[in-house]
Amino acid sequence: KLPAGDYVALLVLHDGARSIDWGWTRFGIQGPLAVAELDLPDRTLPGSSASVPVALRLAGEIPPGATLRFDVHDAYERLVGRQEQAFTKRVLRVDVSCAFSRSIYNRLTVHVLDADGLPLLCQHAEFTVPRPRAYDTFQFIMWGDGGDDYIGALLRRQAARSGVDAADLAFGSWQPQPLSGKERHGLRERLMALARTGIAPIPYVSRLQPDPETDSGIRQPCLTDPAFRRAFEQALDERTALCRPFSPLGITMGDENYLGQSGEYCVSPTCRTHFQTWLQSAYGTIDSLNRSWGTSLPDFAAARPALQGELARPEDWPRWVDWRRSMDRVFADTHQFGRETAQRTIQAARVGCDGLLSDTPARGYDWELLGKSCSLLNVYLRDPAHVLLLRSFAKPGDLRGCWSGGYT
């Protein structure tokens, strides 16, 4: 006999050992007693918590001799807490022990038992206990979380059994904009779905790729534009706060981020100002800059970027190289700004980007700068040089890895 509660029934049609069709349905069983409310006032507990506070309200008649039993299971279905008590009131507040839990995900089950110890009803609630992740071992990370349907749930369980440690999880729009209420709810459900199997999330919170170039010469988005940086910061604050209860293994600010399409980059007023400031820091004096460039500029404010169409003479190349180095600094500083913003909410988070691309003069990277700015960097295994560069500029404690495989 099933106790009162909500259930899902799954039917699989077999032909020998082969599954040829399946279906499912939901149903509920009602009894004389029901759970009207099961609330965990704080569904994210501090890592040192020994108990979870529970608010319970029952509806219906309490059978004589009935007892309540509270069970806590972790992500690996281990029983990590149990307590049982008699009760006569329909409204209770109880602290349930979870001191033996070592996983981030936990499930509380409330049972009402009759005088003979048989279940009358049961109800579940989930909560998390954020805990530090380990970075001293190899991690097996999969791209994507499998989706929010039944097949996705099967995939996650199979992935966990196969040794997957974490999943790269698309986390809302790549544009730096607020999440809608529906998006926040959906993302929290997907985070919880990963947590149920013990798989850590790596939220994919943005993408620092440029839009197609226009004749304006201004990158969209311009990485030094104060309006973009404010929006970027606010988006990171919101998204890291949403995933903090699930102790993400890392946070990626984008897959295949790059500075520009053709090598012209961005000639916005703020990028030109950054360029002039960078020149002064690099050269110290205007005389030193003029000797390098073969110019007679009166001051750094007179310096302007050299675009590719202006590089007919070799003596003009130093101007473009300095322009490129300045924009490499902008690109790396944007990642550092994002990392520092995310770490305000999750101090231990490894933050960076994935899938670095070309090494051409127009679209390559300053690997040393980017390595200093990011504590998470993952490249494609198909590029052996990138693997060596990744190792060369890794810092102790960084999360570094290689993507392999493909799409089907």
GROMACS .gro file of C-alpha atoms in nm:
model
  408
    1LYS     CA    1   0.000   0.000   0.000
    2LEU     CA    2   0.141   0.336  -0.101
    3PRO     CA    3   0.127   0.619   0.150
    4ALA     CA    4  -0.054   0.940   0.056
    5GLY     CA    5   0.150   1.167  -0.168
    6ASP     CA    6   0.238   1.250  -0.529
    7TYR     CA    7   0.385   0.985  -0.760
    8VAL     CA    8   0.517   0.926  -1.112
    9ALA     CA    9   0.459   0.589  -1.280
   10LEU     CA   10   0.691   0.483  -1.563
   11LEU     CA   11   0.594   0.206  -1.808
   12VAL     CA   12   0.860   0.050  -2.033
   13LEU     CA   13   0.762  -0.199  -2.306
   14HIS     CA   14   1.032  -0.464  -2.363
   15ASP     CA   15   1.094  -0.702  -2.650
   16GLY     CA   16   1.335  -0.938  -2.483
   17ALA     CA   17   1.622  -0.725  -2.360
   18ARG     CA   18   1.532  -0.440  -2.595
   19SER     CA   19   1.316  -0.142  -2.492
   20ILE     CA   20   1.075  -0.060  -2.776
   21ASP     CA   21   0.852   0.207  -2.617
   22TRP     CA   22   0.783   0.383  -2.291
   23GLY     CA   23   0.538   0.620  -2.127
   24TRP     CA   24   0.471   0.783  -1.793
   25THR     CA   25   0.199   0.946  -1.588
   26ARG     CA   26   0.161   1.138  -1.264
   27PHE     CA   27  -0.093   1.056  -0.994
   28GLY     CA   28  -0.169   1.137  -0.634
   29ILE     CA   29  -0.302   0.938  -0.339
   30GLN     CA   30  -0.513   1.112  -0.077
   31GLY     CA   31  -0.561   0.999   0.280
   32PRO     CA   32  -0.726   1.131   0.595
   33LEU     CA   33  -0.414   1.335   0.671
   34ALA     CA   34  -0.221   1.558   0.429
   35VAL     CA   35   0.077   1.792   0.433
   36ALA     CA   36  -0.065   2.140   0.379
   37GLU     CA   37   0.278   2.307   0.403
   38LEU     CA   38   0.635   2.185   0.424
   39ASP     CA   39   0.878   2.474   0.432
   40LEU     CA   40   1.249   2.502   0.493
   41PRO     CA   41   1.291   2.868   0.594
   42ASP     CA   42   1.649   2.858   0.467
   43ARG     CA   43   1.706   2.618   0.176
   44THR     CA   44   2.075   2.711   0.169
   45LEU     CA   45   2.248   2.632   0.496
   46PRO     CA   46   2.595   2.740   0.611
   47GLY     CA   47   2.859   2.473   0.556
   48SER     CA   48   2.893   2.419   0.931
   49SER     CA   49   2.520   2.348   0.985
   50ALA     CA   50   2.433   2.045   1.198
   51SER     CA   51   2.055   2.069   1.146
   52VAL     CA   52   1.794   2.200   0.904
   53PRO     CA   53   1.497   2.401   1.040
   54VAL     CA   54   1.160   2.266   0.921
   55ALA     CA   55   0.815   2.426   0.936
   56LEU     CA   56   0.536   2.170   0.894
   57ARG     CA   57   0.159   2.218   0.877
   58LEU     CA   58  -0.076   1.920   0.847
   59ALA     CA   59  -0.441   1.908   0.742
   60GLY     CA   60  -0.692   1.644   0.855
   61GLU     CA   61  -0.733   1.422   1.156
   62ILE     CA   62  -0.427   1.293   1.339
   63PRO     CA   63  -0.468   0.918   1.404
   64PRO     CA   64  -0.414   0.801   1.763
   65GLY     CA   65  -0.056   0.688   1.824
   66ALA     CA   66   0.077   0.846   1.502
   67THR     CA   67   0.441   0.949   1.486
   68LEU     CA   68   0.650   1.173   1.262
   69ARG     CA   69   0.977   1.056   1.111
   70PHE     CA   70   1.221   1.292   0.941
   71ASP     CA   71   1.485   1.141   0.711
   72VAL     CA   72   1.769   1.326   0.538
   73HIS     CA   73   1.941   1.166   0.236
   74ASP     CA   74   2.237   1.310   0.048
   75ALA     CA   75   2.304   1.316  -0.328
   76TYR     CA   76   2.428   0.955  -0.313
   77GLU     CA   77   2.109   0.825  -0.141
   78ARG     CA   78   2.290   0.776   0.189
   79LEU     CA   79   2.078   0.822   0.500
   80VAL     CA   80   2.261   1.100   0.686
   81GLY     CA   81   1.999   1.204   0.940
   82ARG     CA   82   1.690   1.056   1.107
   83GLN     CA   83   1.471   1.150   1.399
   84GLU     CA   84   1.128   1.033   1.509
   85GLN     CA   85   0.878   1.188   1.748
   86ALA     CA   86   0.517   1.163   1.861
   87PHE     CA   87   0.295   1.459   1.780
   88THR     CA   88  -0.053   1.588   1.857
   89LYS     CA   89  -0.047   1.930   1.690
   90ARG     CA   90  -0.092   2.003   1.322
   91VAL     CA   91   0.164   2.286   1.318
   92LEU     CA   92   0.523   2.209   1.414
   93ARG     CA   93   0.867   2.363   1.391
   94VAL     CA   94   1.150   2.113   1.415
   95ASP     CA   95   1.528   2.119   1.376
   96VAL     CA   96   1.625   1.801   1.192
   97SER     CA   97   1.982   1.675   1.222
   98CYS     CA   98   2.194   1.666   0.906
   99ALA     CA   99   2.532   1.662   1.078
  100PHE     CA  100   2.652   1.356   0.886
  101SER     CA  101   2.585   1.501   0.541
  102ARG     CA  102   2.894   1.565   0.330
  103SER     CA  103   2.723   1.645   0.000
  104ILE     CA  104   2.595   1.980  -0.123
  105TYR     CA  105   2.252   1.842  -0.220
  106ASN     CA  106   2.025   1.698   0.048
  107ARG     CA  107   1.665   1.573   0.050
  108LEU     CA  108   1.440   1.588   0.354
  109THR     CA  109   1.152   1.335   0.367
  110VAL     CA  110   0.870   1.372   0.620
  111HIS     CA  111   0.682   1.049   0.702
  112VAL     CA  112   0.366   1.020   0.908
  113LEU     CA  113   0.347   0.668   1.054
  114ASP     CA  114   0.043   0.502   1.216
  115ALA     CA  115   0.050   0.328   1.552
  116ASP     CA  116   0.187   0.012   1.388
  117GLY     CA  117   0.471   0.203   1.216
  118LEU     CA  118   0.313   0.183   0.869
  119PRO     CA  119   0.340   0.493   0.648
  120LEU     CA  120   0.033   0.709   0.605
  121LEU     CA  121   0.192   0.981   0.396
  122CYS     CA  122   0.528   1.122   0.291
  123GLN     CA  123   0.649   1.453   0.151
  124HIS     CA  124   0.988   1.572   0.024
  125ALA     CA  125   1.181   1.899   0.030
  126GLU     CA  126   1.531   1.974  -0.099
  127PHE     CA  127   1.806   2.192   0.041
  128THR     CA  128   2.174   2.259  -0.021
  129VAL     CA  129   2.476   2.305   0.200
  130PRO     CA  130   2.749   2.490   0.005
  131ARG     CA  131   3.090   2.331   0.060
  132PRO     CA  132   3.438   2.392  -0.081
  133ARG     CA  133   3.523   2.209  -0.403
  134ALA     CA  134   3.848   2.017  -0.445
  135TYR     CA  135   4.097   2.143  -0.704
  136ASP     CA  136   4.382   1.904  -0.633
  137THR     CA  137   4.265   1.627  -0.865
  138PHE     CA  138   4.159   1.574  -1.226
  139GLN     CA  139   3.799   1.668  -1.308
  140PHE     CA  140   3.588   1.519  -1.587
  141ILE     CA  141   3.359   1.792  -1.724
  142MET     CA  142   3.080   1.751  -1.978
  143TRP     CA  143   2.939   2.023  -2.203
  144GLY     CA  144   2.572   2.083  -2.120
  145ASP     CA  145   2.342   1.938  -1.855
  146GLY     CA  146   2.119   1.717  -2.069
  147GLY     CA  147   1.809   1.936  -2.058
  148ASP     CA  148   1.507   1.940  -1.830
  149ASP     CA  149   1.312   1.638  -1.956
  150TYR     CA  150   1.308   1.271  -1.856
  151ILE     CA  151   1.587   1.179  -2.100
  152GLY     CA  152   1.799   1.458  -1.952
  153ALA     CA  153   1.751   1.311  -1.605
  154LEU     CA  154   1.861   0.970  -1.732
  155LEU     CA  155   2.164   1.127  -1.899
  156ARG     CA  156   2.272   1.304  -1.580
  157ARG     CA  157   2.242   0.986  -1.373
  158GLN     CA  158   2.439   0.788  -1.628
  159ALA     CA  159   2.701   1.064  -1.654
  160ALA     CA  160   2.745   1.064  -1.276
  161ARG     CA  161   2.782   0.685  -1.272
  162SER     CA  162   3.041   0.715  -1.549
  163GLY     CA  163   3.256   0.952  -1.343
  164VAL     CA  164   3.150   1.298  -1.466
  165ASP     CA  165   3.236   1.555  -1.199
  166ALA     CA  166   3.091   1.877  -1.344
  167ALA     CA  167   2.883   2.016  -1.628
  168ASP     CA  168   2.911   2.339  -1.825
  169LEU     CA  169   2.565   2.493  -1.788
  170ALA     CA  170   2.425   2.768  -2.014
  171PHE     CA  171   2.308   3.035  -1.771
  172GLY     CA  172   2.067   3.274  -1.938
  173SER     CA  173   2.132   3.517  -2.221
  174TRP     CA  174   2.490   3.584  -2.322
  175GLN     CA  175   2.406   3.954  -2.316
  176PRO     CA  176   2.463   4.135  -1.983
  177GLN     CA  177   2.098   4.186  -1.891
  178PRO     CA  178   1.879   4.101  -1.590
  179LEU     CA  179   1.721   3.757  -1.573
  180SER     CA  180   1.344   3.731  -1.582
  181GLY     CA  181   1.159   3.558  -1.300
  182LYS     CA  182   1.092   3.264  -1.531
  183GLU     CA  183   1.462   3.240  -1.622
  184ARG     CA  184   1.568   3.248  -1.257
  185HIS     CA  185   1.322   2.972  -1.168
  186GLY     CA  186   1.429   2.757  -1.463
  187LEU     CA  187   1.800   2.799  -1.390
  188ARG     CA  188   1.755   2.712  -1.024
  189GLU     CA  189   1.569   2.395  -1.124
  190ARG     CA  190   1.852   2.297  -1.360
  191LEU     CA  191   2.111   2.364  -1.090
  192MET     CA  192   1.913   2.145  -0.850
  193ALA     CA  193   1.881   1.872  -1.114
  194LEU     CA  194   2.261   1.857  -1.145
  195ALA     CA  195   2.303   1.866  -0.769
  196ARG     CA  196   2.073   1.564  -0.725
  197THR     CA  197   2.331   1.350  -0.905
  198GLY     CA  198   2.634   1.504  -0.734
  199ILE     CA  199   2.748   1.682  -1.052
  200ALA     CA  200   2.895   2.028  -0.993
  201PRO     CA  201   2.783   2.317  -1.215
  202ILE     CA  202   3.010   2.544  -1.418
  203PRO     CA  203   2.767   2.824  -1.508
  204TYR     CA  204   2.822   2.980  -1.853
  205VAL     CA  205   2.722   3.335  -1.755
  206SER     CA  206   2.822   3.550  -2.055
  207ARG     CA  207   3.007   3.553  -2.387
  208LEU     CA  208   3.266   3.819  -2.466
  209GLN     CA  209   3.246   3.791  -2.843
  210PRO     CA  210   3.203   4.100  -3.064
  211ASP     CA  211   2.902   4.160  -3.285
  212PRO     CA  212   2.971   4.183  -3.660
  213GLU     CA  213   3.188   4.484  -3.740
  214THR     CA  214   3.044   4.808  -3.874
  215ASP     CA  215   3.196   5.111  -4.042
  216SER     CA  216   3.201   5.295  -3.708
  217GLY     CA  217   3.517   5.109  -3.600
  218ILE     CA  218   3.366   5.066  -3.253
  219ARG     CA  219   3.348   4.713  -3.114
  220GLN     CA  220   3.006   4.602  -2.993
  221PRO     CA  221   3.015   4.572  -2.706
  222CYS     CA  222   3.301   4.811  -2.637
  223LEU     CA  223   3.489   4.656  -2.346
  224THR     CA  224   3.593   4.994  -2.199
  225ASP     CA  225   3.246   5.151  -2.223
  226PRO     CA  226   3.134   5.236  -1.866
  227ALA     CA  227   2.773   5.143  -1.950
  228PHE     CA  228   2.880   4.797  -2.068
  229ARG     CA  229   3.097   4.740  -1.762
  230ARG     CA  230   2.810   4.836  -1.527
  231ALA     CA  231   2.571   4.599  -1.705
  232PHE     CA  232   2.836   4.324  -1.709
  233GLU     CA  233   2.901   4.367  -1.337
  234GLN     CA  234   2.530   4.361  -1.249
  235ALA     CA  235   2.469   4.050  -1.461
  236LEU     CA  236   2.761   3.869  -1.295
  237ASP     CA  237   2.641   3.971  -0.947
  238GLU     CA  238   2.293   3.835  -1.017
  239ARG     CA  239   2.406   3.510  -1.176
  240THR     CA  240   2.678   3.422  -0.927
  241ALA     CA  241   2.433   3.486  -0.639
  242LEU     CA  242   2.187   3.246  -0.804
  243CYS     CA  243   2.442   2.964  -0.833
  244ARG     CA  244   2.622   3.022  -0.499
  245PRO     CA  245   2.403   2.770  -0.306
  246PHE     CA  246   2.528   2.495  -0.540
  247SER     CA  247   2.905   2.557  -0.494
  248PRO     CA  248   3.000   2.582  -0.863
  249LEU     CA  249   3.332   2.424  -0.956
  250GLY     CA  250   3.398   2.725  -1.177
  251ILE     CA  251   3.231   3.007  -1.366
  252THR     CA  252   3.295   3.067  -1.735
  253MET     CA  253   3.248   3.409  -1.892
  254GLY     CA  254   3.213   3.260  -2.236
  255ASP     CA  255   3.309   3.004  -2.492
  256GLU     CA  256   3.539   3.114  -2.777
  257ASN     CA  257   3.578   3.470  -2.651
  258TYR     CA  258   3.793   3.688  -2.873
  259LEU     CA  259   3.882   4.051  -2.916
  260GLY     CA  260   3.788   4.133  -3.274
  261GLN     CA  261   3.720   4.005  -3.623
  262SER     CA  262   3.979   4.171  -3.844
  263GLY     CA  263   4.243   4.330  -3.625
  264GLU     CA  264   4.099   4.683  -3.616
  265TYR     CA  265   3.940   4.615  -3.273
  266CYS     CA  266   3.779   4.926  -3.125
  267VAL     CA  267   3.846   5.296  -3.183
  268SER     CA  268   3.584   5.420  -2.938
  269PRO     CA  269   3.676   5.731  -2.733
  270THR     CA  270   3.727   5.519  -2.420
  271CYS     CA  271   3.952   5.268  -2.601
  272ARG     CA  272   4.160   5.553  -2.750
  273THR     CA  273   4.197   5.703  -2.402
  274HIS     CA  274   4.303   5.364  -2.270
  275PHE     CA  275   4.557   5.338  -2.553
  276GLN     CA  276   4.714   5.673  -2.465
  277THR     CA  277   4.729   5.580  -2.097
  278TRP     CA  278   4.885   5.244  -2.185
  279LEU     CA  279   5.149   5.415  -2.403
  280GLN     CA  280   5.248   5.647  -2.120
  281SER     CA  281   5.283   5.351  -1.885
  282ALA     CA  282   5.483   5.150  -2.142
  283TYR     CA  283   5.718   5.427  -2.263
  284GLY     CA  284   5.736   5.669  -1.974
  285THR     CA  285   5.821   5.974  -2.187
  286ILE     CA  286   5.697   6.109  -2.518
  287ASP     CA  287   6.057   6.117  -2.647
  288SER     CA  288   6.086   5.742  -2.596
  289LEU     CA  289   5.760   5.685  -2.784
  290ASN     CA  290   5.870   5.911  -3.072
  291ARG     CA  291   6.197   5.721  -3.109
  292SER     CA  292   6.009   5.392  -3.135
  293TRP     CA  293   5.747   5.522  -3.376
  294GLY     CA  294   5.967   5.758  -3.577
  295THR     CA  295   5.727   6.042  -3.502
  296SER     CA  296   5.739   6.385  -3.341
  297LEU     CA  297   5.424   6.384  -3.131
  298PRO     CA  298   5.396   6.670  -2.879
  299ASP     CA  299   5.239   6.451  -2.609
  300PHE     CA  300   5.066   6.119  -2.551
  301ALA     CA  301   4.724   6.274  -2.611
  302ALA     CA  302   4.824   6.316  -2.977
  303ALA     CA  303   4.887   5.942  -3.024
  304ARG     CA  304   4.623   5.752  -3.218
  305PRO     CA  305   4.583   5.388  -3.319
  306ALA     CA  306   4.732   5.263  -3.646
  307LEU     CA  307   4.472   5.073  -3.844
  308GLN     CA  308   4.566   4.793  -4.082
  309GLY     CA  309   4.495   5.005  -4.387
  310GLU     CA  310   4.769   5.244  -4.276
  311LEU     CA  311   5.049   4.987  -4.253
  312ALA     CA  312   5.199   5.023  -4.599
  313ARG     CA  313   5.546   5.102  -4.457
  314PRO     CA  314   5.735   4.878  -4.213
  315GLU     CA  315   5.814   5.183  -4.001
  316ASP     CA  316   5.440   5.212  -3.925
  317TRP     CA  317   5.421   4.862  -3.779
  318PRO     CA  318   5.530   4.957  -3.424
  319ARG     CA  319   5.218   5.174  -3.396
  320TRP     CA  320   4.992   4.881  -3.481
  321VAL     CA  321   5.182   4.643  -3.249
  322ASP     CA  322   5.140   4.886  -2.961
  323TRP     CA  323   4.773   4.927  -3.048
  324ARG     CA  324   4.732   4.550  -3.045
  325ARG     CA  325   4.914   4.516  -2.712
  326SER     CA  326   4.693   4.784  -2.562
  327MET     CA  327   4.377   4.605  -2.677
  328ASP     CA  328   4.513   4.274  -2.544
  329ARG     CA  329   4.533   4.448  -2.209
  330VAL     CA  330   4.170   4.564  -2.244
  331PHE     CA  331   4.061   4.208  -2.325
  332ALA     CA  332   4.252   4.055  -2.033
  333ASP     CA  333   4.142   4.330  -1.792
  334THR     CA  334   3.777   4.265  -1.881
  335HIS     CA  335   3.821   3.901  -1.782
  336GLN     CA  336   3.998   4.003  -1.462
  337PHE     CA  337   3.718   4.250  -1.382
  338GLY     CA  338   3.465   3.970  -1.433
  339ARG     CA  339   3.664   3.728  -1.218
  340GLU     CA  340   3.695   3.978  -0.932
  341THR     CA  341   3.323   4.059  -0.957
  342ALA     CA  342   3.221   3.692  -0.939
  343GLN     CA  343   3.459   3.626  -0.651
  344ARG     CA  344   3.289   3.892  -0.441
  345THR     CA  345   2.997   3.646  -0.416
  346ILE     CA  346   3.185   3.313  -0.438
  347GLN     CA  347   3.535   3.380  -0.309
  348ALA     CA  348   3.679   3.040  -0.399
  349ALA     CA  349   3.531   3.027  -0.750
  350ARG     CA  350   3.763   2.970  -1.046
  351VAL     CA  351   3.652   3.218  -1.312
  352GLY     CA  352   3.762   3.256  -1.673
  353CYS     CA  353   3.666   3.134  -2.021
  354ASP     CA  354   3.664   2.833  -2.254
  355GLY     CA  355   3.760   2.734  -2.607
  356LEU     CA  356   4.028   2.985  -2.704
  357LEU     CA  357   4.058   3.012  -3.080
  358SER     CA  358   4.308   3.144  -3.333
  359ASP     CA  359   4.669   3.249  -3.286
  360THR     CA  360   4.683   3.483  -3.586
  361PRO     CA  361   4.807   3.839  -3.533
  362ALA     CA  362   4.453   3.967  -3.587
  363ARG     CA  363   4.261   3.727  -3.360
  364GLY     CA  364   4.514   3.569  -3.125
  365TYR     CA  365   4.565   3.617  -2.752
  366ASP     CA  366   4.825   3.743  -2.511
  367TRP     CA  367   4.841   3.415  -2.320
  368GLU     CA  368   5.049   3.552  -2.035
  369LEU     CA  369   4.804   3.836  -1.968
  370LEU     CA  370   4.500   3.613  -1.999
  371GLY     CA  371   4.661   3.350  -1.775
  372LYS     CA  372   4.713   3.613  -1.504
  373SER     CA  373   4.357   3.744  -1.539
  374CYS     CA  374   4.171   3.410  -1.529
  375SER     CA  375   4.169   3.128  -1.277
  376LEU     CA  376   3.977   2.904  -1.520
  377LEU     CA  377   4.093   2.844  -1.879
  378ASN     CA  378   4.004   2.552  -2.104
  379VAL     CA  379   4.130   2.501  -2.459
  380TYR     CA  380   4.067   2.254  -2.742
  381LEU     CA  381   4.276   1.939  -2.731
  382ARG     CA  382   4.306   1.956  -3.110
  383ASP     CA  383   4.551   2.249  -3.069
  384PRO     CA  384   4.868   2.108  -2.907
  385ALA     CA  385   5.031   2.451  -2.895
  386HIS     CA  386   4.739   2.581  -2.689
  387VAL     CA  387   4.784   2.298  -2.441
  388LEU     CA  388   5.150   2.393  -2.397
  389LEU     CA  389   5.063   2.763  -2.362
  390LEU     CA  390   4.798   2.677  -2.105
  391ARG     CA  391   5.051   2.484  -1.897
  392SER     CA  392   5.317   2.752  -1.938
  393PHE     CA  393   5.109   3.031  -1.786
  394ALA     CA  394   4.899   2.839  -1.531
  395LYS     CA  395   4.905   2.961  -1.172
  396PRO     CA  396   4.892   2.726  -0.870
  397GLY     CA  397   4.531   2.636  -0.791
  398ASP     CA  398   4.394   2.734  -1.133
  399LEU     CA  399   4.139   2.517  -1.311
  400ARG     CA  400   4.289   2.433  -1.649
  401GLY     CA  401   4.166   2.178  -1.899
  402CYS     CA  402   4.115   2.059  -2.256
  403TRP     CA  403   3.789   2.004  -2.443
  404SER     CA  404   3.763   1.707  -2.677
  405GLY     CA  405   3.483   1.525  -2.857
  406GLY     CA  406   3.216   1.677  -3.079
  407TYR     CA  407   2.847   1.729  -3.143
  408THR     CA  408   2.607   1.464  -3.270
   0.00000   0.00000   0.00000
